[in-house]
Tab-separated table of C-alpha atoms in Angstrom:
chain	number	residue	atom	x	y	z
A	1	UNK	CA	54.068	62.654	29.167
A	2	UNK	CA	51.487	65.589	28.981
A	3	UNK	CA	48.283	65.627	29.952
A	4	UNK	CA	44.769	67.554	29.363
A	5	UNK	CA	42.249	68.792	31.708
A	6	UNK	CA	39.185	67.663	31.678
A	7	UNK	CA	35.447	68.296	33.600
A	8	UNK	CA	33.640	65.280	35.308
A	9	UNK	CA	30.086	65.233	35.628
A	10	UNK	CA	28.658	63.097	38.330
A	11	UNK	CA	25.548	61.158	39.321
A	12	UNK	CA	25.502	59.869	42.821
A	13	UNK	CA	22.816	57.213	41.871
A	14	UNK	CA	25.642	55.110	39.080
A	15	UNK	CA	28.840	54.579	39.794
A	16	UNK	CA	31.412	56.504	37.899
A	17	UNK	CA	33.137	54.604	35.036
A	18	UNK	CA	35.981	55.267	33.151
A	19	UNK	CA	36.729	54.728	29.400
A	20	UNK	CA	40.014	54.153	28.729
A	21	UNK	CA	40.813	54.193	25.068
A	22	UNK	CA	45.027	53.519	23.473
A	23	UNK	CA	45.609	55.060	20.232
A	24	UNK	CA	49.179	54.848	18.228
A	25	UNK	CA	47.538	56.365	14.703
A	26	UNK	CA	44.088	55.827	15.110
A	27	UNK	CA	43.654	57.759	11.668
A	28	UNK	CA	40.355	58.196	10.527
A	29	UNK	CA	39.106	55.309	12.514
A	30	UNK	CA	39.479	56.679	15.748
A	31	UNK	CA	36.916	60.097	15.119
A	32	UNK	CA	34.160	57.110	14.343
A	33	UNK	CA	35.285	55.904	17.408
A	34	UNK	CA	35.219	58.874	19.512
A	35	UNK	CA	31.493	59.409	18.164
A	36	UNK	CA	30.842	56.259	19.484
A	37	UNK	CA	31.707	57.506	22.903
A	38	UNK	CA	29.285	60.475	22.809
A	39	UNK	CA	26.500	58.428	21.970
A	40	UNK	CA	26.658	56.270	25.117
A	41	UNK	CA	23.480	56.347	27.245
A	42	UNK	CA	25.426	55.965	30.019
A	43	UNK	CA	25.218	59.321	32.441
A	44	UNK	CA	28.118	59.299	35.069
A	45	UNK	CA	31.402	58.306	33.005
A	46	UNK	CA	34.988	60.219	31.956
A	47	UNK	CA	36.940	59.744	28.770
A	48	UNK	CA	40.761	59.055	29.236
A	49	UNK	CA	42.192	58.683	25.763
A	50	UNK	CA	46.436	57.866	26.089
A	51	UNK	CA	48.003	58.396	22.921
A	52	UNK	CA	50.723	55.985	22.713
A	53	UNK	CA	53.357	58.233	20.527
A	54	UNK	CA	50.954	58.653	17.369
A	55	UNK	CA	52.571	61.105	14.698
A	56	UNK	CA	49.248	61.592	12.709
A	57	UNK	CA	47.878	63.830	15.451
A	58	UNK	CA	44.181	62.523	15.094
A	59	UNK	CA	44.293	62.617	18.919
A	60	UNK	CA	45.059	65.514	19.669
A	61	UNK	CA	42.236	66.906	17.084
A	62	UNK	CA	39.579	64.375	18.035
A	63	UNK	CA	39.884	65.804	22.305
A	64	UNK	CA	40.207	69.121	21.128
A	65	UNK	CA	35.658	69.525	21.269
A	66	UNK	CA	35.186	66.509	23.820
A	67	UNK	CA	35.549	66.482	27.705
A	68	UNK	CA	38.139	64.105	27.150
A	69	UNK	CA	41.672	63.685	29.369
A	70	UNK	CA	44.164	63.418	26.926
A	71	UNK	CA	47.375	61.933	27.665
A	72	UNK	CA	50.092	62.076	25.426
A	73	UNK	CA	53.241	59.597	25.889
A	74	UNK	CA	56.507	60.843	24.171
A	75	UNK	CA	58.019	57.104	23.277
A	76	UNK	CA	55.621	54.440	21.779
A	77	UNK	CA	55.586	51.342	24.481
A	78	UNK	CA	52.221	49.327	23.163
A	79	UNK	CA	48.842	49.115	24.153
A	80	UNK	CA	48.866	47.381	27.522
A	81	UNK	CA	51.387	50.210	28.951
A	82	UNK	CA	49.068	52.867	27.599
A	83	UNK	CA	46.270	51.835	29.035
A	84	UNK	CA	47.973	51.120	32.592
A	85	UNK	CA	48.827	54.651	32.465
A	86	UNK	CA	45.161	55.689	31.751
A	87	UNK	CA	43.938	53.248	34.458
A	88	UNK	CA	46.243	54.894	36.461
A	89	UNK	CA	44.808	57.902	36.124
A	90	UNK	CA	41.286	57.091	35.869
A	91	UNK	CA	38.999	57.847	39.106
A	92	UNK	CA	35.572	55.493	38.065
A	93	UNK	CA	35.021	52.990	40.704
A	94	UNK	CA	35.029	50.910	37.228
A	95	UNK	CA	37.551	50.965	34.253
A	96	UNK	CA	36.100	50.410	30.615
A	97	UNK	CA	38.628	49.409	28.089
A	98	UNK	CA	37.779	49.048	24.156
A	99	UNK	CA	39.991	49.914	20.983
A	100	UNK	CA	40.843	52.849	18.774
A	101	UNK	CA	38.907	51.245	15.664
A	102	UNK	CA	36.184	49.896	17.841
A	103	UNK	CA	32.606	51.555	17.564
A	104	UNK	CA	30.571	51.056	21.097
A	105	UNK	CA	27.253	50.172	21.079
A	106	UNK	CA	25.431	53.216	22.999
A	107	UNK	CA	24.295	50.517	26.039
A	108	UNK	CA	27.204	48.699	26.593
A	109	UNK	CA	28.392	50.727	29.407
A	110	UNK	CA	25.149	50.440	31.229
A	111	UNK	CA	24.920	46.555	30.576
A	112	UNK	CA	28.204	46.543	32.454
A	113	UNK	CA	27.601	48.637	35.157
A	114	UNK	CA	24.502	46.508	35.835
A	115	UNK	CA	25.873	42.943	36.202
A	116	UNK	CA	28.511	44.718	38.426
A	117	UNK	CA	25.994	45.585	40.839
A	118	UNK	CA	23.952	42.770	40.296
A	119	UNK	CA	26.791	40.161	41.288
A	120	UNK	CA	30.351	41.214	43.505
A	121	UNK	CA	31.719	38.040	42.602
A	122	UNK	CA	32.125	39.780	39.424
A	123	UNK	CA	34.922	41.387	38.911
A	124	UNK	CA	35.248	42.168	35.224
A	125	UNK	CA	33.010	41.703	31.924
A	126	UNK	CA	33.409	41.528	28.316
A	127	UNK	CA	31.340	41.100	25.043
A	128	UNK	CA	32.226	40.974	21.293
A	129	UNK	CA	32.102	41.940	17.969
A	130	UNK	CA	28.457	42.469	16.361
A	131	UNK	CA	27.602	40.779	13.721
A	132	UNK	CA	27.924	43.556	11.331
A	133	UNK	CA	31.436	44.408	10.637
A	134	UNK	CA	32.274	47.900	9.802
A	135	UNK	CA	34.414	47.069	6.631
A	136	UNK	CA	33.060	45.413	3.139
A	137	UNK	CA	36.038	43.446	2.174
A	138	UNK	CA	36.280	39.387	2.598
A	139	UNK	CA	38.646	39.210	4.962
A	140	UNK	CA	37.910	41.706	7.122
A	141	UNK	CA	34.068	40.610	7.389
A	142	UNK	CA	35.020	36.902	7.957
A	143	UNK	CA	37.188	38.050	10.659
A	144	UNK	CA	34.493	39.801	12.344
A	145	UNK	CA	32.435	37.167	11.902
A	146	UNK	CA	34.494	34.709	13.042
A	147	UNK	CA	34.953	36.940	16.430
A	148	UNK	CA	31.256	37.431	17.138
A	149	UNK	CA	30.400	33.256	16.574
A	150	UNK	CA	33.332	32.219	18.939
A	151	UNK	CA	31.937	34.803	21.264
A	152	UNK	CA	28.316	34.332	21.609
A	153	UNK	CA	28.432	30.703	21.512
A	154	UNK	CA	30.937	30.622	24.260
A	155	UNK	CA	30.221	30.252	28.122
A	156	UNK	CA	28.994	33.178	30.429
A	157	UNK	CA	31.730	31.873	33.094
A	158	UNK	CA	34.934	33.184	30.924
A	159	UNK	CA	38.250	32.489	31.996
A	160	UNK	CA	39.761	35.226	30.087
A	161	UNK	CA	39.252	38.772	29.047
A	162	UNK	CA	38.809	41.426	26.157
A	163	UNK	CA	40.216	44.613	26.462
A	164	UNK	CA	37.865	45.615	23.103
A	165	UNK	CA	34.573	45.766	24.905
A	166	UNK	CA	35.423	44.821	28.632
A	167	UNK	CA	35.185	46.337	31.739
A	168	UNK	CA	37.021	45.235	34.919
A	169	UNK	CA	36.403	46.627	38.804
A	170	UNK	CA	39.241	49.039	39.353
A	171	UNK	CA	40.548	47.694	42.789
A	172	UNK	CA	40.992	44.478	40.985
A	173	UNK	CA	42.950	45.770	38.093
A	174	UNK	CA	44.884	47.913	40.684
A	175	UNK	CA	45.702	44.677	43.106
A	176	UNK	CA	46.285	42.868	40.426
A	177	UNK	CA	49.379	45.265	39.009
A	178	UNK	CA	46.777	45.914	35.332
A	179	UNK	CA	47.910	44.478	32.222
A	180	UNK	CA	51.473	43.179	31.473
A	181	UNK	CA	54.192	45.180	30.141
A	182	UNK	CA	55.780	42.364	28.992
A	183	UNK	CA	53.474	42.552	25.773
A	184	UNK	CA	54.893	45.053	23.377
A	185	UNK	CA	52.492	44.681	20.611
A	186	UNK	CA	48.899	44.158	20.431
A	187	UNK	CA	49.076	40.963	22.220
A	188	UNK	CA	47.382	38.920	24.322
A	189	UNK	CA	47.990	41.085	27.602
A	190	UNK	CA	43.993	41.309	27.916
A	191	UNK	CA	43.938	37.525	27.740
A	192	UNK	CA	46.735	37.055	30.456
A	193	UNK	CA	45.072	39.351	32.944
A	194	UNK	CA	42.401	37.253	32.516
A	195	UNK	CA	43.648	34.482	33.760
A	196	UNK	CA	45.105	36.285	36.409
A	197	UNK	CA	42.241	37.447	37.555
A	198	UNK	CA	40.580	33.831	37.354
A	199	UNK	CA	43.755	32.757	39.223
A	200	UNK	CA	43.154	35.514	42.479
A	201	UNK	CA	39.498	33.832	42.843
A	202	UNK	CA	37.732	36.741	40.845
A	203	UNK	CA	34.706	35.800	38.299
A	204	UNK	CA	34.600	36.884	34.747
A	205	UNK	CA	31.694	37.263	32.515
A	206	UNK	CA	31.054	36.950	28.991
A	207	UNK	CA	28.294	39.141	28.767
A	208	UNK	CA	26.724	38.165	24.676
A	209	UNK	CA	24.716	41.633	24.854
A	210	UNK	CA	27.481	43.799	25.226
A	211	UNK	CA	28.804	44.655	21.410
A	212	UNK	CA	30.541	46.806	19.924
A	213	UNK	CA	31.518	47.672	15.634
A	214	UNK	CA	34.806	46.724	14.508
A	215	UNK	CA	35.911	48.920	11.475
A	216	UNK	CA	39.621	47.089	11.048
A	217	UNK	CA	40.824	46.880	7.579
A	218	UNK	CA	42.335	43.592	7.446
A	219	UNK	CA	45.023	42.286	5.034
A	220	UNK	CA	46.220	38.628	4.465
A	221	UNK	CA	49.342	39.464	5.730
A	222	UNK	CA	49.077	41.340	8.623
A	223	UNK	CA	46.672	38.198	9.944
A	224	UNK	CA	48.849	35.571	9.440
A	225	UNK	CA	51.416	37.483	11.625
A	226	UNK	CA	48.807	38.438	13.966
A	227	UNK	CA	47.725	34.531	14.446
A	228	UNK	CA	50.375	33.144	14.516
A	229	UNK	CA	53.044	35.636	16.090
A	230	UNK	CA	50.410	37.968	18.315
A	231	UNK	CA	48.282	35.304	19.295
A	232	UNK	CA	48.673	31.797	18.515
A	233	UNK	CA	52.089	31.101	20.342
A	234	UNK	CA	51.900	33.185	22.868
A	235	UNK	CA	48.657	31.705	24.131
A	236	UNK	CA	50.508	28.620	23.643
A	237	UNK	CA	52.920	29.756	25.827
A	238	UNK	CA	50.703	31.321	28.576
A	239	UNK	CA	48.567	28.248	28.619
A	240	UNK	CA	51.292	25.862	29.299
A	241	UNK	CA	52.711	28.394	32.007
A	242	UNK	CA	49.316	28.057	33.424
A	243	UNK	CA	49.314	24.552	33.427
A	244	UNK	CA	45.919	24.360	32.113
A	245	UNK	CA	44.277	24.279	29.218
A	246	UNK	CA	40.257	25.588	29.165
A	247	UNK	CA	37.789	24.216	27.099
A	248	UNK	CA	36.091	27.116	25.531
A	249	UNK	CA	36.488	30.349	23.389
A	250	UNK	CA	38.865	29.279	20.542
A	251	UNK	CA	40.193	25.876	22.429
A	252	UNK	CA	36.586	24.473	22.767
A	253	UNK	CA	36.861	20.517	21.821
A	254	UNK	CA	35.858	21.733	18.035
A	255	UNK	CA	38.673	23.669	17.568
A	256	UNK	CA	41.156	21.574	18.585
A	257	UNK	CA	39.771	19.043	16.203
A	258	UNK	CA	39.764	21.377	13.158
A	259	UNK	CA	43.742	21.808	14.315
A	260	UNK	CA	44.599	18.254	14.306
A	261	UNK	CA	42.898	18.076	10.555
A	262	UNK	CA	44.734	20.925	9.365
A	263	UNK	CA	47.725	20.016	10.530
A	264	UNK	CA	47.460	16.346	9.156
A	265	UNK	CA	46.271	17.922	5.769
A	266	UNK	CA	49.459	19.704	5.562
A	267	UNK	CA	51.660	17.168	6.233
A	268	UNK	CA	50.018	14.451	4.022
A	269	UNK	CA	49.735	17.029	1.054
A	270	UNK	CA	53.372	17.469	1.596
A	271	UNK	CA	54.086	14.078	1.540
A	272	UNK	CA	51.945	13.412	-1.136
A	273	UNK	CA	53.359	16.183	-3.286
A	274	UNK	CA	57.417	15.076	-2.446
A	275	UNK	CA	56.228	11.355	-3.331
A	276	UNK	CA	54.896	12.542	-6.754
A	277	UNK	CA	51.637	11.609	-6.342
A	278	UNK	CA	49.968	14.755	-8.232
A	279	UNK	CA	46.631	13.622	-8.830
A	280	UNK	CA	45.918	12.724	-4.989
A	281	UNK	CA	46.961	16.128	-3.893
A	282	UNK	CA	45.679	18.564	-7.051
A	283	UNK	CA	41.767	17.598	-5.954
A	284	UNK	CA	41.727	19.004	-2.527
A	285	UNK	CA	44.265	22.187	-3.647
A	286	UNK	CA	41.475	23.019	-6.694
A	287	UNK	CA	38.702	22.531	-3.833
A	288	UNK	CA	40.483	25.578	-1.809
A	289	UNK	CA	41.573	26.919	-5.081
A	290	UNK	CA	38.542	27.857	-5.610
A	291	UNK	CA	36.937	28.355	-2.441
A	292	UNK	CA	39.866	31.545	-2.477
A	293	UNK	CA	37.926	32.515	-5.825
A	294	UNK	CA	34.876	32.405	-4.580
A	295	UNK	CA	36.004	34.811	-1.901
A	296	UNK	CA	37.129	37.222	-4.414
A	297	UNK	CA	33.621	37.316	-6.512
A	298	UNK	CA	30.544	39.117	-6.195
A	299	UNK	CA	29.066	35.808	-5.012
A	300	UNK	CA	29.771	36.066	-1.459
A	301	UNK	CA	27.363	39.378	-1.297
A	302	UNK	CA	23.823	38.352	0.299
A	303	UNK	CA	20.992	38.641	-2.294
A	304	UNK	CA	18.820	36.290	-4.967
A	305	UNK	CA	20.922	37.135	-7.767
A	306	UNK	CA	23.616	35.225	-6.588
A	307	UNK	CA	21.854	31.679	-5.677
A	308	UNK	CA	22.115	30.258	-8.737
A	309	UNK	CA	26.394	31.077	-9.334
A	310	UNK	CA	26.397	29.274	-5.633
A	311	UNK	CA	24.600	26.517	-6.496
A	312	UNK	CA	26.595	25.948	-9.438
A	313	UNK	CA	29.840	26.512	-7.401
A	314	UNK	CA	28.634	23.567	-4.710
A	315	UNK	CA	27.475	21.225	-7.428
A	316	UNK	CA	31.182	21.905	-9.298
A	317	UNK	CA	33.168	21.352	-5.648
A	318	UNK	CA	31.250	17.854	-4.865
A	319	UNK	CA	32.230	16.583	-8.478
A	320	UNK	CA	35.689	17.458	-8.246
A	321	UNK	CA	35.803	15.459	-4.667
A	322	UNK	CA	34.342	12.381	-6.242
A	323	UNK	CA	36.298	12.206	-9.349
A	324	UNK	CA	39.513	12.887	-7.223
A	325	UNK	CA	38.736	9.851	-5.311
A	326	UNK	CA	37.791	7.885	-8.397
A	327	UNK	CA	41.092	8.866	-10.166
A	328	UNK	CA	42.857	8.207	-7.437
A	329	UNK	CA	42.231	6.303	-3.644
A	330	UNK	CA	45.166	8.176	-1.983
A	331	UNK	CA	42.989	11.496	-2.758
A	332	UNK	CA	40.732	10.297	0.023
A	333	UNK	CA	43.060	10.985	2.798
A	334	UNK	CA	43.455	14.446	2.084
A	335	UNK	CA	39.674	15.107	1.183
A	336	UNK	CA	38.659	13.695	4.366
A	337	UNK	CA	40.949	15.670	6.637
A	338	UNK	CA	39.162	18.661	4.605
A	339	UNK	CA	36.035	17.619	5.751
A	340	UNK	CA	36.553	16.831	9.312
A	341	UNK	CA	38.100	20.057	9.580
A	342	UNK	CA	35.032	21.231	7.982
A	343	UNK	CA	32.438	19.267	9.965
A	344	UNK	CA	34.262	19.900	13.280
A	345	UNK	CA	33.018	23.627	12.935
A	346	UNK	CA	30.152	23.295	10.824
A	347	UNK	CA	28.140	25.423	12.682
A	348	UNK	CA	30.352	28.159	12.167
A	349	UNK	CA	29.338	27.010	8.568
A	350	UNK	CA	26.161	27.083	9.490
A	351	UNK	CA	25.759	30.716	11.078
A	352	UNK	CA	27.557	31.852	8.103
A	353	UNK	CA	24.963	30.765	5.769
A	354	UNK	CA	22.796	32.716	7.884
A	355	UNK	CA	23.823	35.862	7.881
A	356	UNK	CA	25.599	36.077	4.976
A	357	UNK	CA	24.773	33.083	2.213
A	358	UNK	CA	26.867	29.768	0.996
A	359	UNK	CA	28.819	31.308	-1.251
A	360	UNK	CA	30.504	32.980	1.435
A	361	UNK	CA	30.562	30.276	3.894
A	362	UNK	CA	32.684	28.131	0.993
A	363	UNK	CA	35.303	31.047	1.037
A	364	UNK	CA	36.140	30.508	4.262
A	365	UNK	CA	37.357	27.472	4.132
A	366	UNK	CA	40.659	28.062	3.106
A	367	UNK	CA	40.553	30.734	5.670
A	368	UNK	CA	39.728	28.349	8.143
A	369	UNK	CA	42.536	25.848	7.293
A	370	UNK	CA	45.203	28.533	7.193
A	371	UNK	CA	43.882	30.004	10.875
A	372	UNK	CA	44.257	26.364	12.555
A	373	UNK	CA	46.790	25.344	10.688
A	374	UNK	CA	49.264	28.513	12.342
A	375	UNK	CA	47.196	26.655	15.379
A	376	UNK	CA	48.989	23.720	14.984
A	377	UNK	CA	51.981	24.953	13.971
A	378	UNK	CA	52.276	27.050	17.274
A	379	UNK	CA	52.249	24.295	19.612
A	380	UNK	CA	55.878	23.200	18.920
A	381	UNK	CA	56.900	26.221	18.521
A	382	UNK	CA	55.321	27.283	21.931
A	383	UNK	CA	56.832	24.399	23.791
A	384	UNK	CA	59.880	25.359	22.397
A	385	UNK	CA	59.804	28.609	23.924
A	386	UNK	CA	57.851	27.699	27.181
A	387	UNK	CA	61.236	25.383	27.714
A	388	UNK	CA	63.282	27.987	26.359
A	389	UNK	CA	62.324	31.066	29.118
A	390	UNK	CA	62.022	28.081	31.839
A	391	UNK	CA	65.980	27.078	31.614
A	392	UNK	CA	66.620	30.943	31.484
A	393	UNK	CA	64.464	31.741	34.296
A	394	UNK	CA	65.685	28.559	36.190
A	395	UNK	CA	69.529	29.622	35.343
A	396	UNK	CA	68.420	33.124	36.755
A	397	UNK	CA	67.493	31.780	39.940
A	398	UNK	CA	70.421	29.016	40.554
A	399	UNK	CA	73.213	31.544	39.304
A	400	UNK	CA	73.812	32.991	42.889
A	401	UNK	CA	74.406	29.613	44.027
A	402	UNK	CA	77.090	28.805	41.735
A	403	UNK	CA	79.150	32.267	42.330
């Protein structure tokens, strides 16, 4: 592991904080990033970026005209190591932690740093994702999106945390052993510690002020493994290791009826399809059929020309829904699991409208049904391996005994 010096400029009036950013290949990403961090307003802060094994060298280049601490690990051991280690070296009376495709807003320190002081029962803060995502693709601005609505419609009192845009008191993080190791990948190590910390009797904040630009690139694939593998199960896992199961973020009551419907649409499509029933099941596949196509068309870009297309597109998907039914009853089951997947998060609908226009809020429905439906399908699969590590664990423990 090496390591580069560094100044520290100080002001006796704020406390000291310290960025800690984890980078395996930021690429070209993480210079937007790093010019993020010179345009915070905040005075009294250091810069520890940990370079988690990259072999692009964009690190290296990117500290080379910035009072930045670089640290350089020679094996690659995931993001929640990396940023222990820059914790660890870190001397703010606060530790910031956001990502290496992650664009700060220039106040977000200094929103932080003032609920701190404001309230000691705090001991760590988070926001979210703006509402401007730094990519133009579909996917990657319905992601975004998606982020920023569960965020600022969630409760202040959080019971996790967000190692994106999040700052925790550095005693805390230190009695509390930082992030788990356990978490190879880009996990849900920020979430854990969370609930750790909620756990010791400490008080989290979602602070809806505090934003930051995400500029991720995402593909179709490397979400459904993300959902489902990075995030979906694990949670699963955590929250039935916790014994608990909290009612906001992305397990508010909404979500967890938008799970139920996806699940049941999959399993009654499949039934319907093995039964040879064709023309129950072929309405509601055309419906996301072409919902997907709408996501691929100019349509889904905000602006008058596009009203009319949308209004055609809406007008099309209603007749298709009634003439599915007409043509065929058992086409209602499947329809309405659609829609109270749908109407269970309508005003994510709703807010997408907004900002963006219908067209777009009609692509992601078959977005929607895949993300819940990896919901539902991690809950066996998450008791499975809850069970699974509790027999080891418990085998662990009683082998002494039996020697």
């Amino acid at each position: 592991m090496q390591s580069t010096p560094y100044t520290e400029q100080h002001d006796d009036d704020v406390p000291l904080i310290s960025i800690v950013i984890a980078v395996h290949n930021g690429g070209p990403d993480l210079e937007k990033c790093l010019c993020g961090i010179d345009a915070l307003t905040y005075p009294n802060r250091e810069f520890i970026l940990v370079d988690d094994a990259s072999t692009d060298g964009m690190a290296a280049r990117g500290a080379e005209s910035r009072d930045v601490q670089l640290i350089s690990l020679d094996k690659k051991n995931g993001p929640a190591f990396a940023r222990n280690v820059g914790a660890a070296q870190a001397r703010g009376d606060i530790l910031f932690f956001t990502d290496a495709d992650v664009v700060l807003e220039p106040q977000v320190l200094s929103i932080a740093a003032r609920i701190m002081r404001q309230d000691e029962r705090v001991a760590a803060v988070f926001g979210s994702y703006d509402d401007n995502p730094g990519h133009p693709a579909y996917l990657s601005q319905y992601r975004n999106l998606l982020h920023h609505w569960v965020h600022q419609t969630s409760l202040a009192d959080a019971f996790s945390f967000w190692s994106g845009c999040g700052a925790v008191r550095k005693n805390v993080f230190d009695e509390l052993g930082g992030f788990s190791t356990g978490y190879t990948a880009p996990c849900i190590d920020d979430i854990e510690f969370g609930v750790r910390t909620r756990r010791a009797g400490h008080a989290i904040r979602l602070e809806k002020s505090m934003q930051c630009k995400h500029l991720k690139h995402w593909q179709f694939g490397s979400m459904l493994k993300t959902d489902l593998f990075l995030r979906a199960i694990p949670w699963m896992v955590l929250i039935l290791r916790e014994g608990e199961v909290p009612m906001d973020l992305n397990l508010d009551p909404g979500s967890r009826i938008a799970t139920i419907a996806a699940g049941l649409l999959a399993i009654s499509l499949g039934w319907l399809l093995i039964t040879g029933q064709v023309s129950a099941w072929l309405p509601t596949l055309t419906l996301l059929f072409i919902a997907v196509l709408v996501g691929i068309s100019p349509l889904t870009a905000s602006g008058k020309h596009a009203r009319g297309g949308q209004g055609f597109i809406l007008a099309s998907v209603l007749a298709i829904a009634v003439y599915g039914v007409v043509a065929n009853p058992l086409a209602l089951t499947p329809i309405a699991l659609l829609a109270i997947m749908v109407l269970a998060r309508v005003d994510f609908y709703r807010f997408l409208c907004r900002k963006r226009n219908a067209a777009f809020a009609l692509a992601a429905i078959p977005m929607q049904f895949v993300h819940f439906l990896e919901c539902a399908i991690a809950v066996p699969i998450g008791f499975y391996r809850h069970f699974r590590l509790r027999r080891t664990t418990e085998g662990v423990q009683a082998s002494p005994d039996r020697v």
